[in-house]
mmCIF file of C-alpha atoms in Angstrom:
data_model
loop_
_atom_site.group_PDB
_atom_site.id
_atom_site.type_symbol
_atom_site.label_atom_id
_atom_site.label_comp_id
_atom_site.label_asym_id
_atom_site.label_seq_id
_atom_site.Cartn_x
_atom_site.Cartn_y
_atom_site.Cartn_z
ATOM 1 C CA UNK A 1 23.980 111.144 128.711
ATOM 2 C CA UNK A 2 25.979 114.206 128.061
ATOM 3 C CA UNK A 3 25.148 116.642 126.138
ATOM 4 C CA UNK A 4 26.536 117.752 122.926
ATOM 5 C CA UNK A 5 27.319 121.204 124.654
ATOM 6 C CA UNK A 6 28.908 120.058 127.848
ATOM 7 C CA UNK A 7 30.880 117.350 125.570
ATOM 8 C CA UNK A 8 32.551 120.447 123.623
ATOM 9 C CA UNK A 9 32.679 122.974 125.977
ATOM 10 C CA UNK A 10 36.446 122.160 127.705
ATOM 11 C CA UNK A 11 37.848 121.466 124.206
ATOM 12 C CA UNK A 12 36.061 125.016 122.968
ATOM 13 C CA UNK A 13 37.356 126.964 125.458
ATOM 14 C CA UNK A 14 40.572 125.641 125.158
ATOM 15 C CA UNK A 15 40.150 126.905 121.242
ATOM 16 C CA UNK A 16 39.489 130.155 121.808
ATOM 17 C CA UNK A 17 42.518 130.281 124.580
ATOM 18 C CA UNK A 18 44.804 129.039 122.463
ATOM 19 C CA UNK A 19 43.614 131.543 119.425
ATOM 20 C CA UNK A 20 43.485 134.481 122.224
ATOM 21 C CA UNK A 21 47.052 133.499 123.189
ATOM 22 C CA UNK A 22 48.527 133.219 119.291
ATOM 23 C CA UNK A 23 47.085 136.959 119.138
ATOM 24 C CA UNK A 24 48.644 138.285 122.587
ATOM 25 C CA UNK A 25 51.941 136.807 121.239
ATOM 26 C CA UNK A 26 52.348 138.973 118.515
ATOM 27 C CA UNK A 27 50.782 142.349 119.483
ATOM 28 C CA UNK A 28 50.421 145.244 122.309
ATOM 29 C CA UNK A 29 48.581 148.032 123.415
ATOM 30 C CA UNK A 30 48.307 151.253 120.951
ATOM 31 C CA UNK A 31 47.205 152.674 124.717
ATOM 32 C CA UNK A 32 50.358 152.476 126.144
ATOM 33 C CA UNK A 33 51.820 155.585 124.460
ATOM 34 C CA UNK A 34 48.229 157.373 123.660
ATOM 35 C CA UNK A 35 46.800 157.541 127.495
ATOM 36 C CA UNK A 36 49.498 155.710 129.578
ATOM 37 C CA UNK A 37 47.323 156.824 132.682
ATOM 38 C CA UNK A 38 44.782 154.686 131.655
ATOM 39 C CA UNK A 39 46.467 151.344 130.901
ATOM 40 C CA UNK A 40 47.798 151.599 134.542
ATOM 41 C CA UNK A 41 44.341 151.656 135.174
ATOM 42 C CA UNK A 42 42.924 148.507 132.870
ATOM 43 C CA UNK A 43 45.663 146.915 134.669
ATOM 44 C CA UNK A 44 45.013 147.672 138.345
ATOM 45 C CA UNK A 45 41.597 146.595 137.216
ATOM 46 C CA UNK A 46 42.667 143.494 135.931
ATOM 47 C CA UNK A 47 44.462 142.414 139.144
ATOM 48 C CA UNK A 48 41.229 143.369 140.891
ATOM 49 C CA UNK A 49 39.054 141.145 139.111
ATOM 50 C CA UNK A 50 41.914 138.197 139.292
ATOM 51 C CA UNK A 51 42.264 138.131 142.344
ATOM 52 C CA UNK A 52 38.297 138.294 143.570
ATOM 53 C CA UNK A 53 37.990 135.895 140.911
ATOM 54 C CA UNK A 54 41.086 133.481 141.685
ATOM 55 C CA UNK A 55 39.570 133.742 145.736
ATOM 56 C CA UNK A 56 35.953 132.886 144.501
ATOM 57 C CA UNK A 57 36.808 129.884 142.583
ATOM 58 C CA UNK A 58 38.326 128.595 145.265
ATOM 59 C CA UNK A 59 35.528 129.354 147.742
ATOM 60 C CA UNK A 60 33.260 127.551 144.850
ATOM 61 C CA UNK A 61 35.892 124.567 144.895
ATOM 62 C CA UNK A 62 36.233 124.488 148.624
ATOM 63 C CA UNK A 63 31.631 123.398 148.371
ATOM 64 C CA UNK A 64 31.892 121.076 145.171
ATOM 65 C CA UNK A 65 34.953 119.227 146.200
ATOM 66 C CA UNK A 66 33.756 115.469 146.191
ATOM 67 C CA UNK A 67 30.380 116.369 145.942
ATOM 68 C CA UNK A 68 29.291 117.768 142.705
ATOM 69 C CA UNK A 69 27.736 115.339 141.194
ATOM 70 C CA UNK A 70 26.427 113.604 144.365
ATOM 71 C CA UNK A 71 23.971 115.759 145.587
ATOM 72 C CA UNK A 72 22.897 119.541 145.272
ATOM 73 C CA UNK A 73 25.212 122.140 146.433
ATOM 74 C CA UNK A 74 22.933 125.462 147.979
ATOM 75 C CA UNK A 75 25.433 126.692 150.435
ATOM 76 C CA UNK A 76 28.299 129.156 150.438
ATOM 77 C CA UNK A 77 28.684 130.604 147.017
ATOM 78 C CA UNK A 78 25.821 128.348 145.345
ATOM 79 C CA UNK A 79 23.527 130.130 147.811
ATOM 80 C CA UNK A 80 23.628 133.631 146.462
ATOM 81 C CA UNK A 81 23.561 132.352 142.677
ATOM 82 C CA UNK A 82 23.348 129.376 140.717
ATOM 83 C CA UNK A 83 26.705 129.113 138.675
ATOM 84 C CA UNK A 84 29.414 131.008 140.418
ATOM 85 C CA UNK A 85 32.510 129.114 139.189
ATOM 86 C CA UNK A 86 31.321 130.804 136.068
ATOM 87 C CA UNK A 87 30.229 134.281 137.467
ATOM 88 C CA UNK A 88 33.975 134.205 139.031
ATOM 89 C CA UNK A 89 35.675 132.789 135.513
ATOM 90 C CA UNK A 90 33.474 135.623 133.949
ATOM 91 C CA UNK A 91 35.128 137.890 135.988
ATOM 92 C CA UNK A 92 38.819 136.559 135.882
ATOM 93 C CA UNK A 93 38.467 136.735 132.000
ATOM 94 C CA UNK A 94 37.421 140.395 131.945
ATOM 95 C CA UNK A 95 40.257 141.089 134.303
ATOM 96 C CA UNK A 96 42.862 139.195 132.064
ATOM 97 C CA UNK A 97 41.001 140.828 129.153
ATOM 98 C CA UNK A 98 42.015 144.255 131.649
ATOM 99 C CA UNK A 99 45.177 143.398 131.755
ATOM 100 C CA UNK A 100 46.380 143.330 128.387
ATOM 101 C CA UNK A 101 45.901 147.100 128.958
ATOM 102 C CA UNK A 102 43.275 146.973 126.013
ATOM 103 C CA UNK A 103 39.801 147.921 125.322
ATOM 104 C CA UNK A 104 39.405 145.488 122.912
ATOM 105 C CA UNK A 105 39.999 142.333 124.820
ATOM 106 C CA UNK A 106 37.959 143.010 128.026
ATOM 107 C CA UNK A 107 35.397 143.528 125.682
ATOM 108 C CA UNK A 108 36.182 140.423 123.702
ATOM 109 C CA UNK A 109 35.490 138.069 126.660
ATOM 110 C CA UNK A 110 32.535 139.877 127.703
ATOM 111 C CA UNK A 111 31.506 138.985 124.301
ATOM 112 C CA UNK A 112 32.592 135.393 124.602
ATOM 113 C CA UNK A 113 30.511 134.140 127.991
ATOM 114 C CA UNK A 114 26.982 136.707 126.772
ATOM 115 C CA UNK A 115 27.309 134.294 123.581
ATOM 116 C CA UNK A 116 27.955 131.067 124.595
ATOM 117 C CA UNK A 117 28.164 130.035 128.007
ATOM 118 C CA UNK A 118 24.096 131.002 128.246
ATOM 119 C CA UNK A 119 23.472 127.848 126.275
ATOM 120 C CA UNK A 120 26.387 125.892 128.761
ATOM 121 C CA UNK A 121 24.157 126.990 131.454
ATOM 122 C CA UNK A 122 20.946 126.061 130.231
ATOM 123 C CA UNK A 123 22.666 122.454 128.861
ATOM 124 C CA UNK A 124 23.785 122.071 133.016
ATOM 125 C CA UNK A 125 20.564 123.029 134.743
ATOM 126 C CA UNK A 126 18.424 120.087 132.147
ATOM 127 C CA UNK A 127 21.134 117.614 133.588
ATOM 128 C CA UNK A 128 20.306 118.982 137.200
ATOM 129 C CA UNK A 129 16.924 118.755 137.434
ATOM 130 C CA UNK A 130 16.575 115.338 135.805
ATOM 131 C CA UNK A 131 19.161 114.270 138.627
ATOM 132 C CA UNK A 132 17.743 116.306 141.480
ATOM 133 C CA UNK A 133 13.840 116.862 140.245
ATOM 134 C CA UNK A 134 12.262 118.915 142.488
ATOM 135 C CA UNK A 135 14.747 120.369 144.928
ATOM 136 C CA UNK A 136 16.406 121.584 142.018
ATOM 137 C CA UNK A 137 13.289 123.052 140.848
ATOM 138 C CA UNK A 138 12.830 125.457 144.393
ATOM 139 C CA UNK A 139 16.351 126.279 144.174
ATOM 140 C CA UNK A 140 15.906 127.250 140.423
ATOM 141 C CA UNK A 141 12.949 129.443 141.902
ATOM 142 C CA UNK A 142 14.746 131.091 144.478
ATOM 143 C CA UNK A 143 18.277 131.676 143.782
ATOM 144 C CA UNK A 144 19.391 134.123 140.073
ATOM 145 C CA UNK A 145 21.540 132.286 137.734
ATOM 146 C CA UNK A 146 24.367 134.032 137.177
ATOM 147 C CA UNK A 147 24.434 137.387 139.191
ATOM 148 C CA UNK A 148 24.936 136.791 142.593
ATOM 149 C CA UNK A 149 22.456 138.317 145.461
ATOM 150 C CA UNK A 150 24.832 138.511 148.711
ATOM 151 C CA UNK A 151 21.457 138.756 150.863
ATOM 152 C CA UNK A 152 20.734 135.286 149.750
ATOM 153 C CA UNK A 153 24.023 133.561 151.338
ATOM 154 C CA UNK A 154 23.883 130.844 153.852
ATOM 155 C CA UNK A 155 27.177 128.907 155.402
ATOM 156 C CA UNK A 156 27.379 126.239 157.348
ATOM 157 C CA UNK A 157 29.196 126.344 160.741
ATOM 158 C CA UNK A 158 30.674 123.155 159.523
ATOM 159 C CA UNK A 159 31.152 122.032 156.192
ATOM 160 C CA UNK A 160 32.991 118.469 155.043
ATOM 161 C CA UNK A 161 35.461 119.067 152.707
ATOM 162 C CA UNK A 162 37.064 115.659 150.288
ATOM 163 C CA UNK A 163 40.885 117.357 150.875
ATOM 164 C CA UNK A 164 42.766 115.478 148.329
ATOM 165 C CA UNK A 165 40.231 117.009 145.856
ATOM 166 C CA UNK A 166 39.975 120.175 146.931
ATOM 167 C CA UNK A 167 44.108 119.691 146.594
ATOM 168 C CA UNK A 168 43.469 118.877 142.941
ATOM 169 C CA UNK A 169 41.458 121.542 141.984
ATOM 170 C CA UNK A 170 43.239 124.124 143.798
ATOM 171 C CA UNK A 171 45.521 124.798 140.194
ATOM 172 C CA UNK A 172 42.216 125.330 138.056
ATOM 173 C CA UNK A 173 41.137 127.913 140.427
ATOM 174 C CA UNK A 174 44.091 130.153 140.091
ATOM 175 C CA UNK A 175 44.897 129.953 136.699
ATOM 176 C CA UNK A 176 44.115 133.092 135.535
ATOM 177 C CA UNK A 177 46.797 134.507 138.291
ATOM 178 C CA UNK A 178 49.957 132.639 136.297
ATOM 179 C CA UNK A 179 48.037 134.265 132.837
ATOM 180 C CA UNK A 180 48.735 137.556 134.512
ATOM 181 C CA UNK A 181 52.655 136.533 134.766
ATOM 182 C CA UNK A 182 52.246 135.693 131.207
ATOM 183 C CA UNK A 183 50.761 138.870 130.375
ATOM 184 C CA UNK A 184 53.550 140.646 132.142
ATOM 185 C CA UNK A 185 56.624 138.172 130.346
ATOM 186 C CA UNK A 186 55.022 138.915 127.127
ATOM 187 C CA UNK A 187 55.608 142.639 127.355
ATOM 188 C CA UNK A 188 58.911 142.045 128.652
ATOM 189 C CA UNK A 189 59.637 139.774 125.628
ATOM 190 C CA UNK A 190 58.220 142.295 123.392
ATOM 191 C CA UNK A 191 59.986 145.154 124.875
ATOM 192 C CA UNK A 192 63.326 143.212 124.257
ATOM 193 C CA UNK A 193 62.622 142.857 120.687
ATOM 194 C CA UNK A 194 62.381 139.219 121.193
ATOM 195 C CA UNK A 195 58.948 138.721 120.076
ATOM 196 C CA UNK A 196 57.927 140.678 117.029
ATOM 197 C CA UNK A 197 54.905 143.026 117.317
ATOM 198 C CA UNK A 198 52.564 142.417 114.475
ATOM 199 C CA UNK A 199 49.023 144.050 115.461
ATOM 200 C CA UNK A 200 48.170 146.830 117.935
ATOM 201 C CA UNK A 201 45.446 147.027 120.186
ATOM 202 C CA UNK A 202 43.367 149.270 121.437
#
């Protein structure tokens, strides 16, 4: 049975995307012309943190591909914490949140994953050890949640991989790449007077 938080979380996330994305629309940085040193670097930042995070979803992709609900995944990025697709969303978010050369929306989706995706987490891991019992209890034990700890990793010299999945997932993994595109259109657009600028950031 799923739970009421797993059955809402895709539909709440898309929520708060769509209501993040009404308020980029209409507004910019009041940085840009106060400290234009430092939105060049929010931005730089942001790339930073897309791009570790766009190469770390697909490493956590590459191990879950036709196997994550089949058995327990401990190896590659799963073996130095347990939830990196969301350590790696985490930090694709605050880079996006970077890149809107902002304060305020780094700090935004900082706020977003401390508040709910704790209780996502906590939903996931109940599922988990009903389905795994105790070797999901030993890895629970040994291996932090959400922060990774590199000391703890352990690859396979081999390691089968379902391609056509993998293939699938591939988009989900560098989404937040195309948001930086948007990010950068946006500007344009708003440069060009061709979307109006309603609210200013810091």
């Amino acid at each position: 049975m799923v739970s009421s938080i797993e059955k809402y979380r895709i539909p709440v996330t898309w929520i708060f995307a769509i209501a993040l994305s009404a308020l980029l629309l209409f507004s910019e940085s009041r940085l840009e012309e106060a400290n234009p040193f430092l939105t060049v670097l929010l931005f730089m930042t942001g790339c930073f943190l897309v791009g570790i995070a766009s190469l770390g979803r697909l490493w956590c992709t590459l191990y879950i591909s036709g196997y994550k609900t089949k058995k327990l995944v401990t190896e590659g990025p799963y073996s130095i914490c347990r939830n990196p697709l969301y350590f790696f969303s985490f930090l694709g978010a605050v880079g996006v949140g970077c890149a809107t050369e902002t304060v305020t929306m780094p700090i935004f989706a900082i706020l977003i994953f401390a508040l709910y995706y704790p209780f996502v987490i906590k939903s996931e891991e109940r599922d988990l050890r009903k389905r795994h019992g105790e070797a999901f209890a030993s890895y629970l034990r040994s291996t932090p949640a959400f922060f990774p700890k590199y000391s703890l990793l352990k690859e396979p010299q081999q390691y089968l991989v379902a391609p056509k999945l993998f293939k699938k997932h591939i988009f989900d993994a560098l989404w937040f790449i195309w948001l930086l595109g948007i990010l950068e259109l946006l500007e344009a657009l708003h440069e060009l007077n061709v979307l109006p600028v309603w609210i200013k950031l810091y």
